[in-house]
Amino acid sequence: MNKLLDNVNSKYLEAADRLLPGSRRGRIIAYVESYDDVSFWRVLLDEFETPEHYFQILLPTKSGLTKGKKPALSSCLGQNSLGTHMIACVDSDYDWLLDDITETSRQINNNPYVIQTYTYAIENYQCWARSLHQICVQCTLNDREPLDMEAFMEMYSKAVWPLFVWNVWFYRSRRHSEYSMQDLNMDIRLGKVDIKHPVKILQSLADRCARKVRNFEQEMPDAAEKVEELMKQLVFKGVTPQNCYLFIQGHHLVENVIMKVLDPICTSLRQERENDIRHMARHEQQYQNELSAYRHSQMDIQEALRKNTHYRDCPMYAMMQKDLRDLLVSFPERGGEQKKNGKDLKSADQHEQG
């Protein structure tokens, strides 16, 4: 039975699909890395479901709790299983930036049936700076904005950009043991953030990164010119000094950057709202009741980040939409127009452009 199931691939699913009545929708299986990723990919794939086809998201294996990109890809690519009816949806990690240097990057970047995030991981989308104020509102029910998170993350990105490019160069040169991603994470993490004086910690970060870059330039003067050329290549791809936080390790970004900022912001906003409740309460019982109701209505910050879907104006998200749109061009029609709720796939384009 296992050997029979192992032979199920896109061609098999396409053949089975042809046996379905014309009124039945075709199925496209989408393999993801782990159950943590299902909700993220469902948001994207929902935009492209039509009366002609639907997506079913599956994990890479049913025989265990194995997670990660390699199991998701190996279960498909190793058997040439991918096609119009079977795709893989994976985090890019550094593979999009490596330009086919490794076998994995070649598989991901050149296979039209692999949909990649382009950002390092799905967590980077959930930390999209333009959406972070909404996260704070959900967690505190307070709409005041004590810190411009878009400006803060842009300044953060500019501070770490030169060191980030050096790290990518080390990986492209297959010398990552000399300066690993973990080393980079240690250098670009944030300490305690004073939201009243945020520039102070960003300046300290910029100085720390600049010192590290100067050390590399002194130790490897021949590499400096190559790193400068790599900067230009990355900018051409859309990776810039303003948005490079989208391409650093996702878990590190959440735990050692975003949470370092959102924690003090949300603490301040909650204290402010609780003070408002105290001042407006007519008596102690009313104060306690309102305070209890307010605290029960708050959301945990990390939970709010995991549920965040306000990243659809991110340029990298538009790139994923384009990849899916290109994929569906080759999907066999089953009669009738490809529509979703009375609207054709152009709605996905309009949403992307909007």
Short mmCIF file of C-alpha atoms in Angstrom, two decimals:
data_model
loop_
_atom_site.label_atom_id
_atom_site.label_comp_id
_atom_site.label_asym_id
_atom_site.label_seq_id
_atom_site.Cartn_x
_atom_site.Cartn_y
_atom_site.Cartn_z
CA MET A 1 0.00 0.00 0.00
CA ASN A 2 2.81 2.41 0.84
CA LYS A 3 4.46 1.81 -2.52
CA LEU A 4 1.16 2.48 -4.27
CA LEU A 5 0.66 5.75 -2.40
CA ASP A 6 4.26 6.73 -3.11
CA ASN A 7 3.48 6.70 -6.82
CA VAL A 8 0.71 9.31 -6.51
CA ASN A 9 1.88 12.40 -8.36
CA SER A 10 0.50 15.32 -10.33
CA LYS A 11 -0.09 13.19 -13.44
CA TYR A 12 -2.02 10.63 -11.40
CA LEU A 13 -4.18 13.35 -9.84
CA GLU A 14 -4.80 14.92 -13.25
CA ALA A 15 -5.91 11.57 -14.67
CA ALA A 16 -8.20 10.98 -11.69
CA ASP A 17 -9.56 14.49 -12.09
CA ARG A 18 -10.65 13.72 -15.65
CA LEU A 19 -12.90 10.96 -14.31
CA LEU A 20 -14.88 13.38 -12.18
CA PRO A 21 -18.21 14.72 -13.41
CA GLY A 22 -17.97 18.09 -15.13
CA SER A 23 -19.66 19.78 -12.18
CA ARG A 24 -16.93 18.67 -9.76
CA ARG A 25 -13.97 20.93 -9.13
CA GLY A 26 -10.44 19.78 -9.82
CA ARG A 27 -8.14 19.34 -6.82
CA ILE A 28 -4.65 20.79 -6.47
CA ILE A 29 -2.64 19.36 -3.59
CA ALA A 30 -0.34 21.87 -1.90
CA TYR A 31 2.36 20.46 0.37
CA VAL A 32 3.53 22.78 3.17
CA GLU A 33 6.35 22.45 5.66
CA SER A 34 4.33 21.99 8.86
CA TYR A 35 0.91 22.45 10.40
CA ASP A 36 2.09 25.88 11.66
CA ASP A 37 2.12 27.05 8.04
CA VAL A 38 -1.34 25.88 7.01
CA SER A 39 -3.25 29.05 7.91
CA PHE A 40 -0.74 31.32 6.14
CA TRP A 41 -0.90 29.40 2.87
CA ARG A 42 -4.67 29.05 3.12
CA VAL A 43 -5.00 32.85 3.08
CA LEU A 44 -3.02 33.04 -0.18
CA LEU A 45 -4.51 29.99 -1.89
CA ASP A 46 -8.06 31.10 -1.08
CA GLU A 47 -7.59 34.03 -3.45
CA PHE A 48 -7.10 31.65 -6.37
CA GLU A 49 -9.80 29.06 -5.81
CA THR A 50 -12.50 29.02 -8.49
CA PRO A 51 -15.46 26.85 -9.53
CA GLU A 52 -12.88 25.05 -11.67
CA HIS A 53 -10.44 24.03 -8.95
CA TYR A 54 -9.64 24.11 -5.25
CA PHE A 55 -6.51 23.61 -3.15
CA GLN A 56 -6.06 20.97 -0.49
CA ILE A 57 -3.17 21.65 1.89
CA LEU A 58 -1.27 18.60 3.12
CA LEU A 59 1.75 18.01 5.34
CA PRO A 60 4.87 16.39 3.87
CA THR A 61 4.34 13.10 5.69
CA LYS A 62 1.51 11.29 7.43
CA SER A 63 3.81 8.90 9.25
CA GLY A 64 5.27 11.39 11.73
CA LEU A 65 5.68 14.99 12.83
CA THR A 66 8.59 15.76 10.52
CA LYS A 67 8.73 19.46 9.64
CA GLY A 68 10.72 21.61 7.30
CA LYS A 69 11.44 22.47 3.71
CA LYS A 70 13.45 19.36 2.86
CA PRO A 71 10.69 16.86 3.76
CA ALA A 72 8.13 18.94 1.86
CA LEU A 73 10.33 19.04 -1.23
CA SER A 74 11.79 15.54 -1.04
CA SER A 75 8.33 14.00 -0.90
CA CYS A 76 7.63 15.62 -4.27
CA LEU A 77 10.79 16.48 -6.14
CA GLY A 78 12.51 13.19 -5.49
CA GLN A 79 9.78 11.44 -7.47
CA ASN A 80 9.12 14.25 -9.95
CA SER A 81 5.65 14.40 -8.47
CA LEU A 82 5.02 18.12 -8.87
CA GLY A 83 2.85 19.53 -11.62
CA THR A 84 -0.40 21.35 -12.26
CA HIS A 85 -2.20 19.19 -9.68
CA MET A 86 0.51 18.97 -7.02
CA ILE A 87 2.62 21.87 -5.75
CA ALA A 88 4.92 22.63 -2.83
CA CYS A 89 4.64 25.83 -0.74
CA VAL A 90 7.81 26.58 1.23
CA ASP A 91 9.78 29.27 3.02
CA SER A 92 12.57 30.73 0.92
CA ASP A 93 15.07 30.99 3.77
CA TYR A 94 18.17 32.29 1.94
CA ASP A 95 17.56 30.21 -1.19
CA TRP A 96 16.05 33.01 -3.26
CA LEU A 97 19.07 35.17 -2.42
CA LEU A 98 21.61 32.45 -3.25
CA ASP A 99 20.86 32.43 -6.99
CA ASP A 100 21.11 28.68 -7.57
CA ILE A 101 24.35 28.24 -5.62
CA THR A 102 22.99 25.14 -3.84
CA GLU A 103 20.90 22.22 -5.03
CA THR A 104 17.96 23.34 -2.89
CA SER A 105 18.09 26.89 -4.24
CA ARG A 106 18.11 25.53 -7.81
CA GLN A 107 15.07 23.38 -7.07
CA ILE A 108 13.14 26.23 -5.49
CA ASN A 109 14.06 29.02 -7.88
CA ASN A 110 13.59 27.10 -11.13
CA ASN A 111 10.58 24.88 -10.50
CA PRO A 112 7.29 26.62 -11.42
CA TYR A 113 5.41 24.21 -9.16
CA VAL A 114 7.26 25.37 -6.04
CA ILE A 115 5.69 28.47 -4.53
CA GLN A 116 8.16 30.22 -2.24
CA THR A 117 7.69 33.08 0.20
CA TYR A 118 10.60 35.18 -1.17
CA THR A 119 10.87 36.63 2.34
CA TYR A 120 12.92 34.44 4.66
CA ALA A 121 9.80 32.82 6.13
CA ILE A 122 6.12 33.36 6.80
CA GLU A 123 7.01 35.04 10.12
CA ASN A 124 8.57 37.91 8.18
CA TYR A 125 5.22 38.62 6.53
CA GLN A 126 3.53 38.55 9.92
CA CYS A 127 6.05 41.21 11.03
CA TRP A 128 5.32 43.48 8.04
CA ALA A 129 5.97 46.91 9.56
CA ARG A 130 2.89 48.54 8.06
CA SER A 131 0.69 46.07 9.96
CA LEU A 132 2.29 46.35 13.40
CA HIS A 133 0.12 49.22 14.62
CA GLN A 134 -2.92 47.03 13.97
CA ILE A 135 -1.30 44.33 16.08
CA CYS A 136 -0.92 46.79 18.94
CA VAL A 137 -4.56 47.85 18.64
CA GLN A 138 -5.73 44.22 18.76
CA CYS A 139 -3.63 43.56 21.85
CA THR A 140 -4.51 46.73 23.79
CA LEU A 141 -7.76 48.13 22.32
CA ASN A 142 -5.94 51.45 22.25
CA ASP A 143 -5.48 53.19 18.89
CA ARG A 144 -2.82 55.66 19.97
CA GLU A 145 0.50 55.19 18.15
CA PRO A 146 3.37 56.03 20.51
CA LEU A 147 6.00 54.90 17.99
CA ASP A 148 6.01 54.94 14.19
CA MET A 149 6.78 51.27 13.58
CA GLU A 150 7.25 51.72 9.84
CA ALA A 151 9.92 54.34 10.41
CA PHE A 152 11.49 52.30 13.21
CA MET A 153 11.79 49.15 11.09
CA GLU A 154 13.16 51.14 8.17
CA MET A 155 15.86 52.58 10.41
CA TYR A 156 16.54 49.13 11.84
CA SER A 157 16.93 47.70 8.33
CA LYS A 158 19.30 50.46 7.27
CA ALA A 159 21.42 49.84 10.36
CA VAL A 160 21.82 46.10 9.71
CA TRP A 161 21.89 46.21 5.90
CA PRO A 162 25.69 46.23 5.31
CA LEU A 163 26.25 43.37 7.74
CA PHE A 164 23.30 41.44 6.31
CA VAL A 165 24.81 41.66 2.81
CA TRP A 166 28.14 40.38 4.12
CA ASN A 167 26.32 37.41 5.64
CA VAL A 168 24.61 36.63 2.33
CA TRP A 169 28.02 36.87 0.63
CA PHE A 170 29.50 34.34 3.06
CA TYR A 171 26.67 31.93 2.23
CA ARG A 172 27.01 32.51 -1.51
CA SER A 173 30.73 31.86 -1.21
CA ARG A 174 30.09 28.67 0.78
CA ARG A 175 32.01 30.15 3.70
CA HIS A 176 29.10 30.46 6.11
CA SER A 177 31.04 28.73 8.86
CA GLU A 178 33.15 31.90 9.07
CA TYR A 179 30.10 34.07 9.73
CA SER A 180 26.92 32.07 10.17
CA MET A 181 23.33 33.19 10.36
CA GLN A 182 23.48 32.64 14.11
CA ASP A 183 26.44 35.01 14.26
CA LEU A 184 24.45 37.60 12.32
CA ASN A 185 21.48 37.17 14.64
CA MET A 186 23.66 37.86 17.65
CA ASP A 187 24.97 41.05 16.07
CA ILE A 188 21.62 42.47 14.93
CA ARG A 189 19.45 41.63 17.93
CA LEU A 190 17.88 44.44 19.95
CA GLY A 191 18.20 44.93 23.67
CA LYS A 192 15.72 46.81 25.82
CA VAL A 193 13.91 49.43 23.74
CA ASP A 194 12.93 52.78 25.25
CA ILE A 195 9.97 53.79 23.09
CA LYS A 196 10.39 57.42 24.15
CA HIS A 197 13.95 57.44 22.83
CA PRO A 198 14.09 54.71 20.17
CA VAL A 199 16.89 56.31 18.15
CA LYS A 200 19.37 55.58 20.94
CA ILE A 201 19.21 51.80 20.59
CA LEU A 202 19.15 52.02 16.79
CA GLN A 203 22.30 54.15 16.81
CA SER A 204 23.97 51.65 19.11
CA LEU A 205 22.96 48.86 16.74
CA ALA A 206 24.26 50.76 13.70
CA ASP A 207 27.60 51.38 15.42
CA ARG A 208 27.93 47.70 16.34
CA CYS A 209 27.18 46.56 12.79
CA ALA A 210 29.53 49.17 11.29
CA ARG A 211 32.40 47.94 13.49
CA LYS A 212 31.82 44.39 12.35
CA VAL A 213 31.77 45.46 8.69
CA ARG A 214 35.03 47.39 9.12
CA ASN A 215 36.62 44.29 10.59
CA PHE A 216 35.57 42.23 7.58
CA GLU A 217 36.85 44.87 5.18
CA GLN A 218 40.22 44.93 6.93
CA GLU A 219 40.52 41.14 7.12
CA MET A 220 39.25 40.50 3.57
CA PRO A 221 39.92 43.59 1.42
CA ASP A 222 39.49 41.59 -1.80
CA ALA A 223 35.94 40.63 -0.76
CA ALA A 224 34.75 44.20 -0.16
CA GLU A 225 34.32 44.91 -3.87
CA LYS A 226 32.37 41.67 -4.34
CA VAL A 227 30.09 42.56 -1.45
CA GLU A 228 29.48 45.97 -3.03
CA GLU A 229 28.45 44.25 -6.26
CA LEU A 230 26.21 41.88 -4.31
CA MET A 231 24.44 44.88 -2.76
CA LYS A 232 23.52 46.06 -6.26
CA GLN A 233 22.26 42.61 -7.21
CA LEU A 234 20.09 42.38 -4.11
CA VAL A 235 18.60 45.83 -4.69
CA PHE A 236 17.75 44.76 -8.25
CA LYS A 237 15.84 41.82 -6.74
CA GLY A 238 13.91 44.17 -4.44
CA VAL A 239 15.96 43.55 -1.30
CA THR A 240 16.86 47.05 -0.12
CA PRO A 241 18.36 48.84 2.88
CA GLN A 242 14.81 49.81 3.84
CA ASN A 243 13.24 46.33 3.88
CA CYS A 244 16.03 43.82 4.58
CA TYR A 245 14.32 42.85 7.86
CA LEU A 246 12.03 40.77 5.64
CA PHE A 247 14.98 38.55 4.70
CA ILE A 248 16.62 37.82 8.05
CA GLN A 249 15.71 34.70 9.96
CA GLY A 250 12.01 34.81 10.81
CA HIS A 251 12.08 33.40 14.34
CA HIS A 252 14.92 35.73 15.25
CA LEU A 253 13.00 38.69 13.85
CA VAL A 254 9.97 37.89 16.00
CA GLU A 255 11.75 37.10 19.24
CA ASN A 256 14.72 39.46 19.23
CA VAL A 257 13.46 42.47 17.27
CA ILE A 258 9.69 42.81 16.94
CA MET A 259 8.79 41.56 20.43
CA LYS A 260 11.46 43.82 21.91
CA VAL A 261 9.53 46.77 20.50
CA LEU A 262 5.93 45.60 20.78
CA ASP A 263 6.24 44.55 24.43
CA PRO A 264 7.00 48.05 25.78
CA ILE A 265 4.53 49.66 23.36
CA CYS A 266 1.68 47.38 24.41
CA THR A 267 2.59 47.71 28.10
CA SER A 268 2.40 51.49 27.80
CA LEU A 269 -0.90 51.41 25.88
CA ARG A 270 -2.49 49.01 28.37
CA GLN A 271 -1.44 51.12 31.32
CA GLU A 272 -2.87 54.17 29.60
CA ARG A 273 -6.21 52.45 28.95
CA GLU A 274 -6.37 51.13 32.53
CA ASN A 275 -5.75 54.66 33.83
CA ASP A 276 -8.62 55.89 31.66
CA ILE A 277 -10.88 53.25 33.18
CA ARG A 278 -9.86 54.28 36.70
CA HIS A 279 -10.54 57.95 36.03
CA MET A 280 -13.93 57.32 34.42
CA ALA A 281 -15.21 54.75 36.93
CA ARG A 282 -17.80 56.10 39.32
CA HIS A 283 -16.94 53.67 42.10
CA GLU A 284 -14.55 50.85 42.93
CA GLN A 285 -16.89 48.05 41.86
CA GLN A 286 -17.40 49.59 38.44
CA TYR A 287 -13.65 50.04 38.10
CA GLN A 288 -12.96 46.38 38.93
CA ASN A 289 -15.69 45.16 36.56
CA GLU A 290 -14.50 47.29 33.66
CA LEU A 291 -10.86 46.45 34.35
CA SER A 292 -11.63 42.73 34.37
CA ALA A 293 -13.59 43.01 31.11
CA TYR A 294 -10.79 44.99 29.49
CA ARG A 295 -8.11 42.49 30.47
CA HIS A 296 -10.18 39.57 29.21
CA SER A 297 -10.63 41.26 25.82
CA GLN A 298 -6.90 41.70 25.19
CA MET A 299 -4.94 39.43 22.88
CA ASP A 300 -1.48 37.99 23.44
CA ILE A 301 1.08 39.73 21.20
CA GLN A 302 2.61 36.58 19.74
CA GLU A 303 -0.83 35.13 19.08
CA ALA A 304 -1.83 38.33 17.30
CA LEU A 305 1.32 38.12 15.16
CA ARG A 306 0.59 34.52 14.22
CA LYS A 307 -2.94 35.50 13.16
CA ASN A 308 -1.82 38.63 11.32
CA THR A 309 -2.98 38.78 7.70
CA HIS A 310 -2.45 42.52 7.09
CA TYR A 311 0.63 41.98 4.93
CA ARG A 312 -1.01 41.73 1.53
CA ASP A 313 0.42 45.04 0.34
CA CYS A 314 3.95 43.67 0.79
CA PRO A 315 5.71 43.55 -2.61
CA MET A 316 6.93 40.00 -1.96
CA TYR A 317 3.36 38.86 -1.43
CA ALA A 318 2.56 40.19 -4.90
CA MET A 319 5.37 38.02 -6.27
CA MET A 320 3.74 34.92 -4.75
CA GLN A 321 0.42 35.94 -6.28
CA LYS A 322 2.06 36.23 -9.68
CA ASP A 323 3.63 32.77 -9.34
CA LEU A 324 0.23 31.24 -8.56
CA ARG A 325 -1.44 33.13 -11.38
CA ASP A 326 1.21 31.84 -13.82
CA LEU A 327 0.75 28.32 -12.46
CA LEU A 328 -3.01 28.34 -12.98
CA VAL A 329 -2.69 29.39 -16.61
CA SER A 330 -1.66 25.79 -17.35
CA PHE A 331 -4.42 24.22 -15.25
CA PRO A 332 -6.72 22.14 -17.51
CA GLU A 333 -10.13 23.75 -17.96
CA ARG A 334 -13.16 21.66 -17.05
CA GLY A 335 -15.69 23.69 -18.98
CA GLY A 336 -17.06 27.12 -18.25
CA GLU A 337 -15.11 30.20 -17.25
CA GLN A 338 -12.69 30.23 -14.34
CA LYS A 339 -14.54 32.31 -11.80
CA LYS A 340 -14.67 32.71 -8.07
CA ASN A 341 -17.95 33.86 -6.54
CA GLY A 342 -18.90 35.42 -9.85
CA LYS A 343 -15.57 37.20 -10.25
CA ASP A 344 -12.79 35.97 -12.51
CA LEU A 345 -9.14 35.70 -11.56
CA LYS A 346 -8.61 39.33 -12.48
CA SER A 347 -9.88 40.09 -8.99
CA ALA A 348 -6.65 38.61 -7.67
CA ASP A 349 -4.69 41.00 -9.89
CA GLN A 350 -6.76 43.96 -8.76
CA HIS A 351 -6.27 42.96 -5.12
CA GLU A 352 -2.54 42.64 -5.72
CA GLN A 353 -2.29 46.03 -7.45
CA GLY A 354 -4.47 47.69 -4.82
#
